[in-house]
Amino acid sequence: MEKCEIGAAAWGFRELDLEEQLKLCQRLGFSSLELGIANAPKDVPLDATDEEIQKVRELYQKYQMPLWCAATGNDFTVVQVVEEQIKKIKKVILICEKAGISYLRIFAGFSAIGEVTGERWKEMIRAINETADFAKEHQVIPAVETHGGVNAFPDGVVHFASVTTDYTALEKLLKEIRGNVLFVFDPANLAAAGEKDPLRVFRLLKDRIAYMHLKNFIKLPSGHLDPAPLGAGVFDWNVFVSRIGDWQGRYMIEFEKPEILECGCQESIDYLYRHQEG
């Protein structure tokens, strides 16, 4: 496997101000940082002014980080809020355009796969395509993350299958969404939601992967999952990385526990570099 760029996904950095995020990324040697927009309290807000957006650009320049991707939160699988969610994503797209960001991570939604049928499926597709058309007008590429639904518990989480972690649903999704919609591929999310062979999903989406999120989970005695560094959890990154062949896209490490963020990121970086050199 060839040496590739390793950046940082936004979610684990959510409790830090942006400058602190960038300082930490620089210290850890990350090549880039996914910018959080309207998805966590420390994110760039939806009503950010032009001056605030320019300050974001200047901070990225100060820390010599390219500002090429951002992440926001949404759910297109709940009919009652679809219009509101479309409006939100369009506002985020305009922020991306002003900031010079090329790729925006979005979600299809977090409802269980069996619930997204009939009108709910049609509304989800309409929402993805409407935002994709708007994004194209503003030179932004939407990238849907492979992410299951999540139930949270005091000691961890349980993931369940959604439209972007179920293979058959993804096949159908690919036929119905606009060609400018790409994916943020997260194989650990797929495995957590019950996919037995994330590699087959990689092959299905390979030509439309914008970048890859890298994370892991430890399975607790309760059966719940707790975030872990790449080499420490239940997903076998050693096997997966050795089987994805000549893919040379961008990797974004996503360590999700803010309280031990630096340690978890460093362990993940070290693990990935060891396998790149192998």
mmCIF file of C-alpha atoms in Angstrom:
data_model
loop_
_atom_site.group_PDB
_atom_site.id
_atom_site.type_symbol
_atom_site.label_atom_id
_atom_site.label_comp_id
_atom_site.label_asym_id
_atom_site.label_seq_id
_atom_site.Cartn_x
_atom_site.Cartn_y
_atom_site.Cartn_z
ATOM 1 C CA MET A 1 0.000 0.000 0.000
ATOM 2 C CA GLU A 2 1.383 3.393 -1.026
ATOM 3 C CA LYS A 3 1.882 6.266 1.408
ATOM 4 C CA CYS A 4 -1.245 8.418 1.465
ATOM 5 C CA GLU A 5 -2.569 11.567 3.067
ATOM 6 C CA ILE A 6 -3.885 11.193 6.603
ATOM 7 C CA GLY A 7 -6.207 13.898 7.883
ATOM 8 C CA ALA A 8 -8.517 14.290 10.864
ATOM 9 C CA ALA A 9 -12.301 13.951 10.847
ATOM 10 C CA ALA A 10 -14.238 16.714 12.597
ATOM 11 C CA TRP A 11 -16.353 14.789 15.112
ATOM 12 C CA GLY A 12 -13.649 13.876 17.625
ATOM 13 C CA PHE A 13 -12.513 17.513 17.786
ATOM 14 C CA ARG A 14 -15.991 18.835 18.579
ATOM 15 C CA GLU A 15 -15.175 20.111 22.090
ATOM 16 C CA LEU A 16 -12.238 22.270 20.957
ATOM 17 C CA ASP A 17 -12.313 25.744 19.455
ATOM 18 C CA LEU A 18 -11.198 25.739 15.824
ATOM 19 C CA GLU A 19 -7.750 27.168 16.508
ATOM 20 C CA GLU A 20 -7.136 24.510 19.167
ATOM 21 C CA GLN A 21 -8.266 21.869 16.666
ATOM 22 C CA LEU A 22 -5.786 23.114 14.110
ATOM 23 C CA LYS A 23 -2.944 23.351 16.650
ATOM 24 C CA LEU A 24 -3.531 19.745 17.666
ATOM 25 C CA CYS A 25 -3.705 18.585 14.045
ATOM 26 C CA GLN A 26 -0.423 20.325 13.300
ATOM 27 C CA ARG A 27 1.206 18.780 16.374
ATOM 28 C CA LEU A 28 0.025 15.299 15.401
ATOM 29 C CA GLY A 29 1.171 15.703 11.816
ATOM 30 C CA PHE A 30 -2.244 15.472 10.163
ATOM 31 C CA SER A 31 -2.307 16.708 6.575
ATOM 32 C CA SER A 32 -5.769 18.278 6.863
ATOM 33 C CA LEU A 33 -8.799 18.792 9.109
ATOM 34 C CA GLU A 34 -12.435 18.238 8.150
ATOM 35 C CA LEU A 35 -14.267 21.424 9.155
ATOM 36 C CA GLY A 36 -17.385 20.987 11.278
ATOM 37 C CA ILE A 37 -20.319 23.141 10.186
ATOM 38 C CA ALA A 38 -23.561 23.296 12.195
ATOM 39 C CA ASN A 39 -23.164 19.786 13.619
ATOM 40 C CA ALA A 40 -21.695 20.400 17.100
ATOM 41 C CA PRO A 41 -21.577 23.393 19.493
ATOM 42 C CA LYS A 42 -18.008 24.440 18.525
ATOM 43 C CA ASP A 43 -18.709 24.208 14.793
ATOM 44 C CA VAL A 44 -19.008 27.074 12.349
ATOM 45 C CA PRO A 45 -22.635 28.184 12.868
ATOM 46 C CA LEU A 46 -25.293 28.145 10.200
ATOM 47 C CA ASP A 47 -25.579 31.948 10.373
ATOM 48 C CA ALA A 48 -21.830 32.559 10.046
ATOM 49 C CA THR A 49 -21.044 35.966 8.567
ATOM 50 C CA ASP A 50 -18.658 36.552 5.693
ATOM 51 C CA GLU A 51 -16.159 37.915 8.226
ATOM 52 C CA GLU A 52 -16.420 34.759 10.338
ATOM 53 C CA ILE A 53 -15.937 32.555 7.286
ATOM 54 C CA GLN A 54 -12.898 34.588 6.258
ATOM 55 C CA LYS A 55 -11.456 34.111 9.758
ATOM 56 C CA VAL A 56 -11.842 30.337 9.324
ATOM 57 C CA ARG A 57 -9.908 30.534 6.058
ATOM 58 C CA GLU A 58 -7.178 32.579 7.707
ATOM 59 C CA LEU A 59 -6.838 30.086 10.578
ATOM 60 C CA TYR A 60 -6.383 27.202 8.145
ATOM 61 C CA GLN A 61 -3.744 29.250 6.312
ATOM 62 C CA LYS A 62 -2.003 30.117 9.593
ATOM 63 C CA TYR A 63 -1.614 26.424 10.433
ATOM 64 C CA GLN A 64 -0.822 25.478 6.831
ATOM 65 C CA MET A 65 -3.836 23.201 6.530
ATOM 66 C CA PRO A 66 -5.725 22.909 3.231
ATOM 67 C CA LEU A 67 -9.429 23.611 3.661
ATOM 68 C CA TRP A 68 -10.943 21.107 1.246
ATOM 69 C CA CYS A 69 -13.661 19.220 3.152
ATOM 70 C CA ALA A 70 -16.355 19.879 5.728
ATOM 71 C CA ALA A 71 -18.894 17.836 7.669
ATOM 72 C CA THR A 72 -22.406 18.664 8.770
ATOM 73 C CA GLY A 73 -25.341 16.761 10.248
ATOM 74 C CA ASN A 74 -28.749 16.007 8.766
ATOM 75 C CA ASP A 75 -31.410 13.321 8.418
ATOM 76 C CA PHE A 76 -33.371 12.915 5.188
ATOM 77 C CA THR A 77 -35.197 9.754 6.329
ATOM 78 C CA VAL A 78 -37.694 11.511 8.624
ATOM 79 C CA VAL A 79 -40.426 12.919 6.393
ATOM 80 C CA GLN A 80 -41.615 15.488 8.930
ATOM 81 C CA VAL A 81 -38.278 17.342 8.866
ATOM 82 C CA VAL A 82 -37.101 16.795 5.285
ATOM 83 C CA GLU A 83 -37.826 20.345 4.073
ATOM 84 C CA GLU A 84 -36.121 21.850 7.098
ATOM 85 C CA GLN A 85 -33.102 19.598 6.553
ATOM 86 C CA ILE A 86 -32.859 20.511 2.855
ATOM 87 C CA LYS A 87 -32.841 24.205 3.785
ATOM 88 C CA LYS A 88 -30.106 23.571 6.330
ATOM 89 C CA ILE A 89 -27.859 21.718 3.896
ATOM 90 C CA LYS A 90 -28.295 24.448 1.287
ATOM 91 C CA LYS A 91 -27.118 27.027 3.845
ATOM 92 C CA VAL A 92 -24.116 24.846 4.663
ATOM 93 C CA ILE A 93 -23.321 24.543 0.952
ATOM 94 C CA LEU A 94 -23.244 28.345 0.670
ATOM 95 C CA ILE A 95 -20.796 28.487 3.597
ATOM 96 C CA CYS A 96 -18.640 25.895 1.841
ATOM 97 C CA GLU A 97 -18.670 27.928 -1.360
ATOM 98 C CA LYS A 98 -17.536 31.067 0.470
ATOM 99 C CA ALA A 99 -14.829 29.139 2.329
ATOM 100 C CA GLY A 100 -13.543 27.470 -0.841
ATOM 101 C CA ILE A 101 -14.468 23.976 0.376
ATOM 102 C CA SER A 102 -14.876 21.314 -2.316
ATOM 103 C CA TYR A 103 -16.419 18.356 -0.419
ATOM 104 C CA LEU A 104 -19.254 18.340 2.116
ATOM 105 C CA ARG A 105 -19.987 15.238 4.194
ATOM 106 C CA ILE A 106 -23.708 14.768 4.692
ATOM 107 C CA PHE A 107 -25.912 11.842 5.744
ATOM 108 C CA ALA A 108 -28.811 10.082 4.093
ATOM 109 C CA GLY A 109 -30.368 9.469 7.501
ATOM 110 C CA PHE A 110 -30.376 7.346 10.611
ATOM 111 C CA SER A 111 -33.691 5.495 10.477
ATOM 112 C CA ALA A 112 -33.660 1.700 10.519
ATOM 113 C CA ILE A 113 -33.474 0.200 7.037
ATOM 114 C CA GLY A 114 -36.894 -1.456 7.323
ATOM 115 C CA GLU A 115 -38.563 1.892 8.017
ATOM 116 C CA VAL A 116 -37.325 3.694 4.906
ATOM 117 C CA THR A 117 -39.691 2.393 2.267
ATOM 118 C CA GLY A 118 -42.344 3.815 -0.031
ATOM 119 C CA GLU A 119 -42.852 7.538 0.461
ATOM 120 C CA ARG A 120 -40.011 7.808 2.985
ATOM 121 C CA TRP A 121 -37.543 6.394 0.483
ATOM 122 C CA LYS A 122 -38.827 8.717 -2.266
ATOM 123 C CA GLU A 123 -38.551 11.752 0.006
ATOM 124 C CA MET A 124 -35.000 10.800 0.996
ATOM 125 C CA ILE A 125 -33.980 10.471 -2.660
ATOM 126 C CA ARG A 126 -35.656 13.779 -3.497
ATOM 127 C CA ALA A 127 -33.790 15.491 -0.659
ATOM 128 C CA ILE A 128 -30.410 14.075 -1.690
ATOM 129 C CA ASN A 129 -30.955 15.009 -5.317
ATOM 130 C CA GLU A 130 -32.269 18.497 -4.597
ATOM 131 C CA THR A 131 -29.270 19.288 -2.414
ATOM 132 C CA ALA A 132 -26.945 17.668 -4.970
ATOM 133 C CA ASP A 133 -28.315 19.921 -7.728
ATOM 134 C CA PHE A 134 -27.889 22.977 -5.500
ATOM 135 C CA ALA A 135 -24.374 21.880 -4.553
ATOM 136 C CA LYS A 136 -23.410 21.536 -8.220
ATOM 137 C CA GLU A 137 -24.503 25.109 -8.877
ATOM 138 C CA HIS A 138 -22.156 26.248 -6.100
ATOM 139 C CA GLN A 139 -19.124 24.077 -6.932
ATOM 140 C CA VAL A 140 -19.492 21.822 -3.889
ATOM 141 C CA ILE A 141 -19.512 18.025 -3.994
ATOM 142 C CA PRO A 142 -21.835 16.286 -1.488
ATOM 143 C CA ALA A 143 -20.480 13.062 0.018
ATOM 144 C CA VAL A 144 -22.864 10.756 1.905
ATOM 145 C CA GLU A 145 -21.277 8.870 4.799
ATOM 146 C CA THR A 146 -21.849 5.136 5.226
ATOM 147 C CA HIS A 147 -23.327 5.389 8.705
ATOM 148 C CA GLY A 148 -25.883 3.257 10.502
ATOM 149 C CA GLY A 149 -28.484 4.312 12.981
ATOM 150 C CA VAL A 150 -27.271 4.644 16.572
ATOM 151 C CA ASN A 151 -28.791 3.929 19.965
ATOM 152 C CA ALA A 152 -26.832 5.478 22.828
ATOM 153 C CA PHE A 153 -26.392 3.919 26.269
ATOM 154 C CA PRO A 154 -24.485 5.116 29.369
ATOM 155 C CA ASP A 155 -21.513 2.859 28.563
ATOM 156 C CA GLY A 156 -21.507 2.995 24.769
ATOM 157 C CA VAL A 157 -23.576 2.695 21.606
ATOM 158 C CA VAL A 158 -25.301 0.138 19.388
ATOM 159 C CA HIS A 159 -25.349 0.655 15.619
ATOM 160 C CA PHE A 160 -28.126 -0.763 13.429
ATOM 161 C CA ALA A 161 -28.527 -1.006 9.660
ATOM 162 C CA SER A 162 -29.576 2.080 7.693
ATOM 163 C CA VAL A 163 -29.920 2.806 3.978
ATOM 164 C CA THR A 164 -26.163 3.476 3.743
ATOM 165 C CA THR A 165 -24.970 0.360 5.568
ATOM 166 C CA ASP A 166 -27.241 -2.173 3.856
ATOM 167 C CA TYR A 167 -25.708 -3.499 0.619
ATOM 168 C CA THR A 168 -28.989 -3.921 -1.285
ATOM 169 C CA ALA A 169 -30.155 -0.462 -0.272
ATOM 170 C CA LEU A 170 -26.839 1.026 -1.410
ATOM 171 C CA GLU A 171 -27.190 -0.671 -4.799
ATOM 172 C CA LYS A 172 -30.620 0.910 -5.164
ATOM 173 C CA LEU A 173 -29.392 4.260 -3.865
ATOM 174 C CA LEU A 174 -26.634 4.382 -6.482
ATOM 175 C CA LYS A 175 -29.195 3.986 -9.258
ATOM 176 C CA GLU A 176 -31.383 6.841 -8.012
ATOM 177 C CA ILE A 177 -29.067 9.586 -6.780
ATOM 178 C CA ARG A 178 -27.334 12.206 -8.925
ATOM 179 C CA GLY A 179 -23.966 11.356 -10.400
ATOM 180 C CA ASN A 180 -22.232 14.186 -8.525
ATOM 181 C CA VAL A 181 -23.050 12.591 -5.144
ATOM 182 C CA LEU A 182 -20.033 10.806 -3.717
ATOM 183 C CA PHE A 183 -19.509 8.867 -0.472
ATOM 184 C CA VAL A 184 -17.477 9.124 2.698
ATOM 185 C CA PHE A 185 -16.629 5.477 3.167
ATOM 186 C CA ASP A 186 -16.469 4.257 6.782
ATOM 187 C CA PRO A 187 -15.917 0.483 6.950
ATOM 188 C CA ALA A 188 -15.983 0.335 10.759
ATOM 189 C CA ASN A 189 -19.466 1.891 10.687
ATOM 190 C CA LEU A 190 -20.526 -0.777 8.209
ATOM 191 C CA ALA A 191 -19.218 -3.575 10.411
ATOM 192 C CA ALA A 192 -20.807 -2.050 13.516
ATOM 193 C CA ALA A 193 -24.188 -1.977 11.733
ATOM 194 C CA GLY A 194 -23.957 -5.656 10.806
ATOM 195 C CA GLU A 195 -22.220 -5.759 7.408
ATOM 196 C CA LYS A 196 -20.161 -8.956 7.366
ATOM 197 C CA ASP A 197 -17.953 -7.946 4.442
ATOM 198 C CA PRO A 198 -17.233 -4.184 4.228
ATOM 199 C CA LEU A 199 -14.831 -4.953 1.394
ATOM 200 C CA ARG A 200 -17.734 -5.750 -0.957
ATOM 201 C CA VAL A 201 -19.243 -2.356 -0.120
ATOM 202 C CA PHE A 202 -15.881 -0.748 -0.854
ATOM 203 C CA ARG A 203 -15.880 -2.419 -4.271
ATOM 204 C CA LEU A 204 -19.438 -1.251 -4.920
ATOM 205 C CA LEU A 205 -18.619 2.369 -4.060
ATOM 206 C CA LYS A 206 -14.936 2.505 -5.026
ATOM 207 C CA ASP A 207 -15.341 4.843 -7.993
ATOM 208 C CA ARG A 208 -17.433 7.267 -5.931
ATOM 209 C CA ILE A 209 -15.486 7.505 -2.677
ATOM 210 C CA ALA A 210 -14.520 11.094 -1.828
ATOM 211 C CA TYR A 211 -12.458 10.009 1.164
ATOM 212 C CA MET A 212 -12.439 7.422 3.927
ATOM 213 C CA HIS A 213 -13.174 7.763 7.649
ATOM 214 C CA LEU A 214 -11.055 5.481 9.822
ATOM 215 C CA LYS A 215 -12.243 4.507 13.278
ATOM 216 C CA ASN A 216 -12.677 1.486 15.509
ATOM 217 C CA PHE A 217 -14.772 0.239 18.409
ATOM 218 C CA ILE A 218 -14.176 -1.991 21.403
ATOM 219 C CA LYS A 219 -17.036 -4.348 22.234
ATOM 220 C CA LEU A 220 -17.917 -4.040 25.920
ATOM 221 C CA PRO A 221 -19.243 -6.869 28.134
ATOM 222 C CA SER A 222 -22.705 -5.321 27.735
ATOM 223 C CA GLY A 223 -22.444 -5.819 23.966
ATOM 224 C CA HIS A 224 -22.300 -2.073 23.415
ATOM 225 C CA LEU A 225 -19.526 -0.401 21.435
ATOM 226 C CA ASP A 226 -16.983 2.126 22.706
ATOM 227 C CA PRO A 227 -14.648 4.145 20.416
ATOM 228 C CA ALA A 228 -11.087 2.831 20.164
ATOM 229 C CA PRO A 229 -7.850 3.552 18.232
ATOM 230 C CA LEU A 230 -7.458 1.761 14.911
ATOM 231 C CA GLY A 231 -5.405 -1.183 16.128
ATOM 232 C CA ALA A 232 -7.309 -1.836 19.345
ATOM 233 C CA GLY A 233 -10.895 -2.605 18.377
ATOM 234 C CA VAL A 234 -13.052 -5.268 16.795
ATOM 235 C CA PHE A 235 -12.615 -4.143 13.163
ATOM 236 C CA ASP A 236 -9.532 -5.746 11.627
ATOM 237 C CA TRP A 237 -7.865 -2.830 9.851
ATOM 238 C CA ASN A 238 -4.783 -4.911 9.111
ATOM 239 C CA VAL A 239 -6.794 -7.261 6.904
ATOM 240 C CA PHE A 240 -8.925 -4.522 5.352
ATOM 241 C CA VAL A 241 -6.011 -2.253 4.404
ATOM 242 C CA SER A 242 -4.155 -5.197 2.876
ATOM 243 C CA ARG A 243 -7.172 -6.043 0.685
ATOM 244 C CA ILE A 244 -8.138 -2.653 -0.779
ATOM 245 C CA GLY A 245 -5.403 -2.901 -3.365
ATOM 246 C CA ASP A 246 -4.218 0.199 -5.146
ATOM 247 C CA TRP A 247 -6.749 2.662 -3.725
ATOM 248 C CA GLN A 248 -4.818 5.863 -3.002
ATOM 249 C CA GLY A 249 -7.509 8.197 -1.724
ATOM 250 C CA ARG A 250 -7.505 10.347 1.367
ATOM 251 C CA TYR A 251 -7.884 8.910 4.852
ATOM 252 C CA MET A 252 -9.409 10.867 7.754
ATOM 253 C CA ILE A 253 -8.876 9.383 11.215
ATOM 254 C CA GLU A 254 -11.991 9.712 13.367
ATOM 255 C CA PHE A 255 -11.302 9.065 17.031
ATOM 256 C CA GLU A 256 -14.565 9.891 18.774
ATOM 257 C CA LYS A 257 -13.641 10.333 22.465
ATOM 258 C CA PRO A 258 -12.752 14.014 23.102
ATOM 259 C CA GLU A 259 -11.410 13.316 26.601
ATOM 260 C CA ILE A 260 -8.507 11.239 25.237
ATOM 261 C CA LEU A 261 -8.457 12.661 21.725
ATOM 262 C CA GLU A 262 -4.725 13.255 21.305
ATOM 263 C CA CYS A 263 -3.750 9.825 22.606
ATOM 264 C CA GLY A 264 -6.347 8.023 20.475
ATOM 265 C CA CYS A 265 -5.372 9.926 17.330
ATOM 266 C CA GLN A 266 -1.662 9.287 17.880
ATOM 267 C CA GLU A 267 -2.200 5.553 18.369
ATOM 268 C CA SER A 268 -4.308 5.465 15.203
ATOM 269 C CA ILE A 269 -1.725 7.374 13.169
ATOM 270 C CA ASP A 270 1.074 5.110 14.374
ATOM 271 C CA TYR A 271 -0.945 2.014 13.499
ATOM 272 C CA LEU A 272 -1.798 3.228 10.006
ATOM 273 C CA TYR A 273 1.765 4.302 9.201
ATOM 274 C CA ARG A 274 3.097 0.926 10.299
ATOM 275 C CA HIS A 275 0.810 -0.756 7.780
ATOM 276 C CA GLN A 276 1.613 1.724 5.040
ATOM 277 C CA GLU A 277 5.265 0.866 5.451
ATOM 278 C CA GLY A 278 4.567 -2.866 5.487
#
